[in-house]
């Protein structure tokens, strides 16, 4: 993405999203008064069916349905492999320079009633040479079940976060391949491997998640394309309960997400990554109401989750703001209307991405030989109900949070010094307005609001390492907008939603930049009759554009394409991913639970390319992978794929 386009996105990014809220709590849960996320209330009822009939359901119900997330291929020992459950080779196998590698089974486990009971195993590095690691996560489940959260740890360090697909009575299956090479320093040593997949099985929710987790280790010529390679050290910022065989995530705001840790004095670069996932009333944070309006529809609908549809994840070092992340609104497979997500799941549903914050400018402080405190917190907004809003001190329940610090080291005994610069991190600029309308009897009918937030922050410090010295700088610029409304006494929800941002790290031979945009449109309505009949309708459109250049912690995604085209591949400076996904769905279930029916259709376009050096004579990027796929009622009806300019038949 060029910077002119980015500026325009920052200035005016906004799309529309509406969001159906759930049946009044006094109707569906007479005895349960705990807070419920609005989108989950109706999905609770939808999930109470063994299956959903539809006009075009698959005829063959004996074979599990293959679900997938659309993404670029992943590099494996035999070459690029598709990441959609089929796991077919994208090109002819065994490109020159590849060894066979070795594959190790990390876990084979069935997750039934597994809250508090993660899989725990002992990992020992394999007896083969490797500089590249890719895991294969394969799941088979049938029956009735919610989407669940899965988190993988090596010791106290979270290395991957995912979610599960909601099953059918005849079963579903999916495969996810993930490049784990950034964690190479952990894979080289024995570890306690913990896989936490919180599931519940009873007479109603019968789906047992049968998991096979393997890792393939191999030597790859592509590894040499990174100037720095994987980090020498990874410091977890977590609850640190791995030694007890438990997951190490914080549950916020009930827990403070903070660690005080020692830091190596010979660091020459450090990057903090943060991984968060909203749960409960925070799962659909992007559809929450302004805090002043949460009781607007108490009489007819119930209390809404609040603190606004804006969230900011902050990373603080010794009480000072070092960087922020404005979360990508991942919609999981039970979200809004379940028929929207089968067999094509939502963007990042199987692979929840982490945000990178370069903290190299903080090395003069961190390398002083003392312990330092790192804090992660998630904030929303408080408002006056009319025209003013400020950052809140908390959110609703709850967020799963971990962080980690990737550190590159100089020779042992060297000490990094310098002068910590002044950071510019003032409060964000917030524009807010809200209006509530009433009917002739004085009852609240609608809430309309507008919200716009912008933030910039930066820090520059003089840093002297063993081999380099100079000014290290980290900058961020972000923009958010949302024009929202809740109507029909709380049952219909409409929003205009968009986030765009740009991050950059420079100095000390570091060059990193990322630009991103993720708009969302979700229009949904819900009807829950006195007889108990439930009707859901939704239109969901979501997009993501992400461009990264330079010294990124995580793979750019180019590895498979560099291998697939050998010496003919130009030298790219980075990669750009662009995808848009739209769908519509309906769901109906009568009050007597005698049957249910639903119709869903989804269309997704996905493009991945390599970014060239900026030049007036050359194109900005080259498309390397393209996929356009459509589904109707659990069936793929159109599927077009190009890999390096060649059409691939799946």
Short mmCIF file of N, CA, C and O in Angstrom, two decimals, residues 20-83:
data_model
loop_
_atom_site.label_atom_id
_atom_site.label_comp_id
_atom_site.label_asym_id
_atom_site.label_seq_id
_atom_site.Cartn_x
_atom_site.Cartn_y
_atom_site.Cartn_z
N UNK A 20 -26.88 -7.78 15.15
CA UNK A 20 -28.10 -8.15 15.85
C UNK A 20 -27.82 -8.41 17.30
O UNK A 20 -26.88 -9.05 17.63
N UNK A 21 -28.71 -7.91 18.12
CA UNK A 21 -28.58 -8.15 19.55
C UNK A 21 -29.53 -9.27 19.96
O UNK A 21 -30.46 -9.61 19.26
N UNK A 22 -29.26 -9.78 21.14
CA UNK A 22 -29.93 -11.02 21.49
C UNK A 22 -31.21 -10.88 22.23
O UNK A 22 -31.58 -9.84 22.67
N UNK A 23 -31.97 -11.99 22.37
CA UNK A 23 -33.30 -11.89 22.94
C UNK A 23 -33.24 -11.36 24.35
O UNK A 23 -32.23 -11.50 25.00
N UNK A 24 -34.29 -10.74 24.78
CA UNK A 24 -34.28 -10.16 26.11
C UNK A 24 -33.88 -11.20 27.15
O UNK A 24 -34.33 -12.32 27.12
N UNK A 25 -33.05 -10.78 28.06
CA UNK A 25 -32.56 -11.72 29.06
C UNK A 25 -33.71 -12.24 29.91
O UNK A 25 -33.69 -13.37 30.39
N UNK A 26 -34.75 -11.40 30.10
CA UNK A 26 -35.86 -11.88 30.93
C UNK A 26 -36.71 -12.91 30.22
O UNK A 26 -37.58 -13.53 30.82
N UNK A 27 -36.47 -13.14 28.93
CA UNK A 27 -37.18 -14.20 28.20
C UNK A 27 -36.36 -15.47 28.15
O UNK A 27 -36.86 -16.55 28.45
N UNK A 28 -35.08 -15.37 27.80
CA UNK A 28 -34.32 -16.59 27.56
C UNK A 28 -33.58 -17.11 28.78
O UNK A 28 -33.17 -18.25 28.82
N UNK A 29 -33.42 -16.25 29.79
CA UNK A 29 -32.67 -16.71 30.95
C UNK A 29 -33.28 -16.13 32.21
O UNK A 29 -32.76 -15.20 32.81
N UNK A 30 -34.38 -16.67 32.61
CA UNK A 30 -35.06 -16.16 33.78
C UNK A 30 -34.19 -16.24 35.02
O UNK A 30 -34.23 -15.37 35.88
N UNK A 31 -33.38 -17.31 35.11
CA UNK A 31 -32.61 -17.52 36.34
C UNK A 31 -31.15 -17.12 36.22
O UNK A 31 -30.44 -17.13 37.21
N UNK A 32 -30.70 -16.79 35.03
CA UNK A 32 -29.28 -16.46 34.85
C UNK A 32 -29.15 -14.98 34.57
O UNK A 32 -29.53 -14.51 33.51
N UNK A 33 -28.61 -14.24 35.51
CA UNK A 33 -28.52 -12.80 35.39
C UNK A 33 -27.11 -12.32 35.09
O UNK A 33 -26.84 -11.13 35.17
N UNK A 34 -26.22 -13.24 34.80
CA UNK A 34 -24.87 -12.81 34.46
C UNK A 34 -24.88 -12.15 33.09
O UNK A 34 -25.73 -12.43 32.25
N UNK A 35 -23.91 -11.27 32.86
CA UNK A 35 -23.84 -10.55 31.59
C UNK A 35 -23.63 -11.53 30.44
O UNK A 35 -22.87 -12.47 30.54
N UNK A 36 -24.31 -11.28 29.33
CA UNK A 36 -24.17 -12.11 28.14
C UNK A 36 -23.85 -11.22 26.97
O UNK A 36 -24.48 -10.20 26.77
N UNK A 37 -22.89 -11.60 26.16
CA UNK A 37 -22.60 -10.82 24.97
C UNK A 37 -23.82 -10.90 24.07
O UNK A 37 -24.44 -11.97 23.93
N UNK A 38 -24.23 -9.79 23.47
CA UNK A 38 -25.49 -9.77 22.73
C UNK A 38 -25.52 -10.76 21.59
O UNK A 38 -26.50 -11.45 21.39
N UNK A 39 -24.44 -10.84 20.80
CA UNK A 39 -24.47 -11.75 19.67
C UNK A 39 -24.50 -13.21 20.11
O UNK A 39 -24.85 -14.08 19.34
N UNK A 40 -24.15 -13.49 21.35
CA UNK A 40 -24.14 -14.86 21.82
C UNK A 40 -25.51 -15.30 22.28
O UNK A 40 -25.78 -16.49 22.35
N UNK A 41 -26.37 -14.39 22.61
CA UNK A 41 -27.66 -14.81 23.17
C UNK A 41 -28.46 -15.62 22.17
O UNK A 41 -28.97 -16.68 22.48
N UNK A 42 -28.59 -15.11 20.94
CA UNK A 42 -29.31 -15.86 19.94
C UNK A 42 -28.52 -17.07 19.47
O UNK A 42 -29.08 -18.10 19.16
N UNK A 43 -27.20 -16.94 19.41
CA UNK A 43 -26.40 -18.09 19.00
C UNK A 43 -26.47 -19.21 20.02
O UNK A 43 -26.33 -20.38 19.68
N UNK A 44 -26.69 -18.89 21.28
CA UNK A 44 -26.94 -19.93 22.28
C UNK A 44 -28.13 -20.78 21.85
O UNK A 44 -28.11 -22.01 21.91
N UNK A 45 -29.18 -20.12 21.43
CA UNK A 45 -30.38 -20.85 21.02
C UNK A 45 -30.14 -21.61 19.72
O UNK A 45 -30.59 -22.74 19.56
N UNK A 46 -29.45 -20.99 18.78
CA UNK A 46 -29.16 -21.66 17.52
C UNK A 46 -28.30 -22.89 17.72
O UNK A 46 -28.43 -23.90 17.04
N UNK A 47 -27.38 -22.82 18.69
CA UNK A 47 -26.49 -23.95 18.95
C UNK A 47 -27.19 -25.10 19.66
O UNK A 47 -26.64 -26.19 19.77
N UNK A 48 -28.40 -24.85 20.15
CA UNK A 48 -29.11 -25.90 20.88
C UNK A 48 -29.74 -26.93 19.95
O UNK A 48 -30.52 -27.77 20.39
N UNK A 49 -29.43 -26.88 18.66
CA UNK A 49 -29.96 -27.85 17.71
C UNK A 49 -28.88 -28.83 17.31
O UNK A 49 -27.72 -28.47 17.16
N UNK A 50 -29.24 -30.09 17.11
CA UNK A 50 -28.28 -31.08 16.63
C UNK A 50 -27.78 -30.72 15.24
O UNK A 50 -26.67 -30.98 14.88
N UNK A 51 -28.63 -30.10 14.46
CA UNK A 51 -28.23 -29.72 13.12
C UNK A 51 -29.25 -28.75 12.57
O UNK A 51 -30.33 -28.59 13.10
N UNK A 52 -28.92 -28.11 11.49
CA UNK A 52 -29.80 -27.14 10.87
C UNK A 52 -30.11 -27.59 9.46
O UNK A 52 -29.21 -27.75 8.64
N UNK A 53 -31.38 -27.80 9.19
CA UNK A 53 -31.76 -28.17 7.84
C UNK A 53 -31.77 -26.94 6.96
O UNK A 53 -31.92 -25.83 7.43
N UNK A 54 -31.61 -27.14 5.67
CA UNK A 54 -31.66 -26.02 4.74
C UNK A 54 -32.07 -26.53 3.39
O UNK A 54 -32.06 -27.72 3.10
N UNK A 55 -32.39 -25.60 2.53
CA UNK A 55 -32.91 -25.99 1.22
C UNK A 55 -31.85 -26.65 0.36
O UNK A 55 -32.17 -27.38 -0.56
N UNK A 56 -30.59 -26.39 0.66
CA UNK A 56 -29.54 -26.95 -0.18
C UNK A 56 -28.44 -27.57 0.67
O UNK A 56 -27.26 -27.39 0.41
N UNK A 57 -28.82 -28.28 1.70
CA UNK A 57 -27.83 -28.93 2.55
C UNK A 57 -27.14 -30.04 1.78
O UNK A 57 -27.70 -30.62 0.86
N UNK A 58 -25.88 -30.39 2.13
CA UNK A 58 -25.18 -31.45 1.41
C UNK A 58 -25.94 -32.77 1.48
O UNK A 58 -26.48 -33.16 2.52
N UNK A 59 -25.98 -33.46 0.34
CA UNK A 59 -26.70 -34.73 0.30
C UNK A 59 -25.98 -35.81 1.06
O UNK A 59 -26.58 -36.63 1.74
N UNK A 60 -24.65 -35.85 0.94
CA UNK A 60 -23.88 -36.90 1.60
C UNK A 60 -23.52 -36.44 3.00
O UNK A 60 -22.78 -35.48 3.17
N UNK A 61 -24.07 -37.08 3.99
CA UNK A 61 -23.84 -36.67 5.37
C UNK A 61 -22.92 -37.61 6.10
O UNK A 61 -22.74 -37.49 7.30
N UNK A 62 -22.32 -38.57 5.39
CA UNK A 62 -21.43 -39.51 6.06
C UNK A 62 -19.99 -39.01 6.08
O UNK A 62 -19.20 -39.45 6.91
N UNK A 63 -19.64 -38.12 5.17
CA UNK A 63 -18.29 -37.59 5.09
C UNK A 63 -18.21 -36.25 5.81
O UNK A 63 -19.03 -35.37 5.57
N UNK A 64 -17.23 -36.07 6.70
CA UNK A 64 -17.12 -34.79 7.39
C UNK A 64 -16.92 -33.63 6.42
O UNK A 64 -16.26 -33.76 5.39
N UNK A 65 -17.51 -32.52 6.74
CA UNK A 65 -17.38 -31.31 5.94
C UNK A 65 -16.00 -30.71 6.17
O UNK A 65 -15.57 -30.52 7.30
N UNK A 66 -15.27 -30.39 5.09
CA UNK A 66 -13.96 -29.76 5.19
C UNK A 66 -14.14 -28.26 5.30
O UNK A 66 -14.63 -27.60 4.39
N UNK A 67 -13.75 -27.70 6.44
CA UNK A 67 -13.79 -26.25 6.65
C UNK A 67 -12.39 -25.67 6.44
O UNK A 67 -11.39 -26.38 6.60
N UNK A 68 -12.31 -24.39 6.11
CA UNK A 68 -11.01 -23.80 5.87
C UNK A 68 -11.07 -22.29 6.00
O UNK A 68 -12.14 -21.67 5.88
N UNK A 69 -9.92 -21.71 6.29
CA UNK A 69 -9.70 -20.27 6.23
C UNK A 69 -8.88 -19.98 5.00
O UNK A 69 -7.85 -20.62 4.76
N UNK A 70 -9.31 -19.03 4.19
CA UNK A 70 -8.59 -18.68 2.98
C UNK A 70 -7.29 -17.97 3.36
O UNK A 70 -7.29 -16.99 4.12
N UNK A 71 -6.17 -18.47 2.84
CA UNK A 71 -4.87 -17.87 3.15
C UNK A 71 -3.87 -18.27 2.07
O UNK A 71 -4.14 -19.14 1.23
N UNK A 72 -2.68 -17.67 2.12
CA UNK A 72 -1.63 -18.02 1.18
C UNK A 72 -1.01 -19.36 1.55
O UNK A 72 -1.11 -19.80 2.71
N UNK A 73 -0.35 -20.07 0.61
CA UNK A 73 0.31 -21.34 0.91
C UNK A 73 1.45 -21.16 1.91
O UNK A 73 1.96 -20.06 2.13
N UNK A 74 1.85 -22.29 2.50
CA UNK A 74 2.90 -22.32 3.51
C UNK A 74 4.04 -23.19 2.99
O UNK A 74 3.81 -24.22 2.35
N UNK A 75 5.28 -22.78 3.28
CA UNK A 75 6.44 -23.55 2.84
C UNK A 75 6.60 -24.81 3.68
O UNK A 75 6.63 -24.76 4.91
N UNK A 76 6.72 -25.96 2.99
CA UNK A 76 6.96 -27.26 3.62
C UNK A 76 8.16 -27.92 2.92
O UNK A 76 8.63 -27.43 1.90
N UNK A 77 8.69 -29.03 3.45
CA UNK A 77 9.87 -29.65 2.82
C UNK A 77 9.70 -29.98 1.35
O UNK A 77 10.66 -29.89 0.58
N UNK A 78 8.49 -30.36 0.94
CA UNK A 78 8.25 -30.69 -0.47
C UNK A 78 7.79 -29.49 -1.28
O UNK A 78 7.37 -29.64 -2.43
N UNK A 79 7.87 -28.32 -0.69
CA UNK A 79 7.48 -27.12 -1.43
C UNK A 79 6.27 -26.45 -0.83
O UNK A 79 5.81 -26.79 0.27
N UNK A 80 5.70 -25.47 -1.54
CA UNK A 80 4.53 -24.75 -1.04
C UNK A 80 3.32 -25.68 -0.91
O UNK A 80 3.03 -26.46 -1.82
N UNK A 81 2.60 -25.57 0.21
CA UNK A 81 1.43 -26.40 0.46
C UNK A 81 0.23 -25.50 0.75
O UNK A 81 0.34 -24.51 1.47
N UNK A 82 -0.92 -25.87 0.17
CA UNK A 82 -2.13 -25.12 0.44
C UNK A 82 -2.58 -25.34 1.88
O UNK A 82 -2.43 -26.40 2.45
N UNK A 83 -3.18 -24.30 2.42
CA UNK A 83 -3.51 -24.27 3.84
C UNK A 83 -5.02 -24.28 4.02
O UNK A 83 -5.57 -23.44 4.72
#
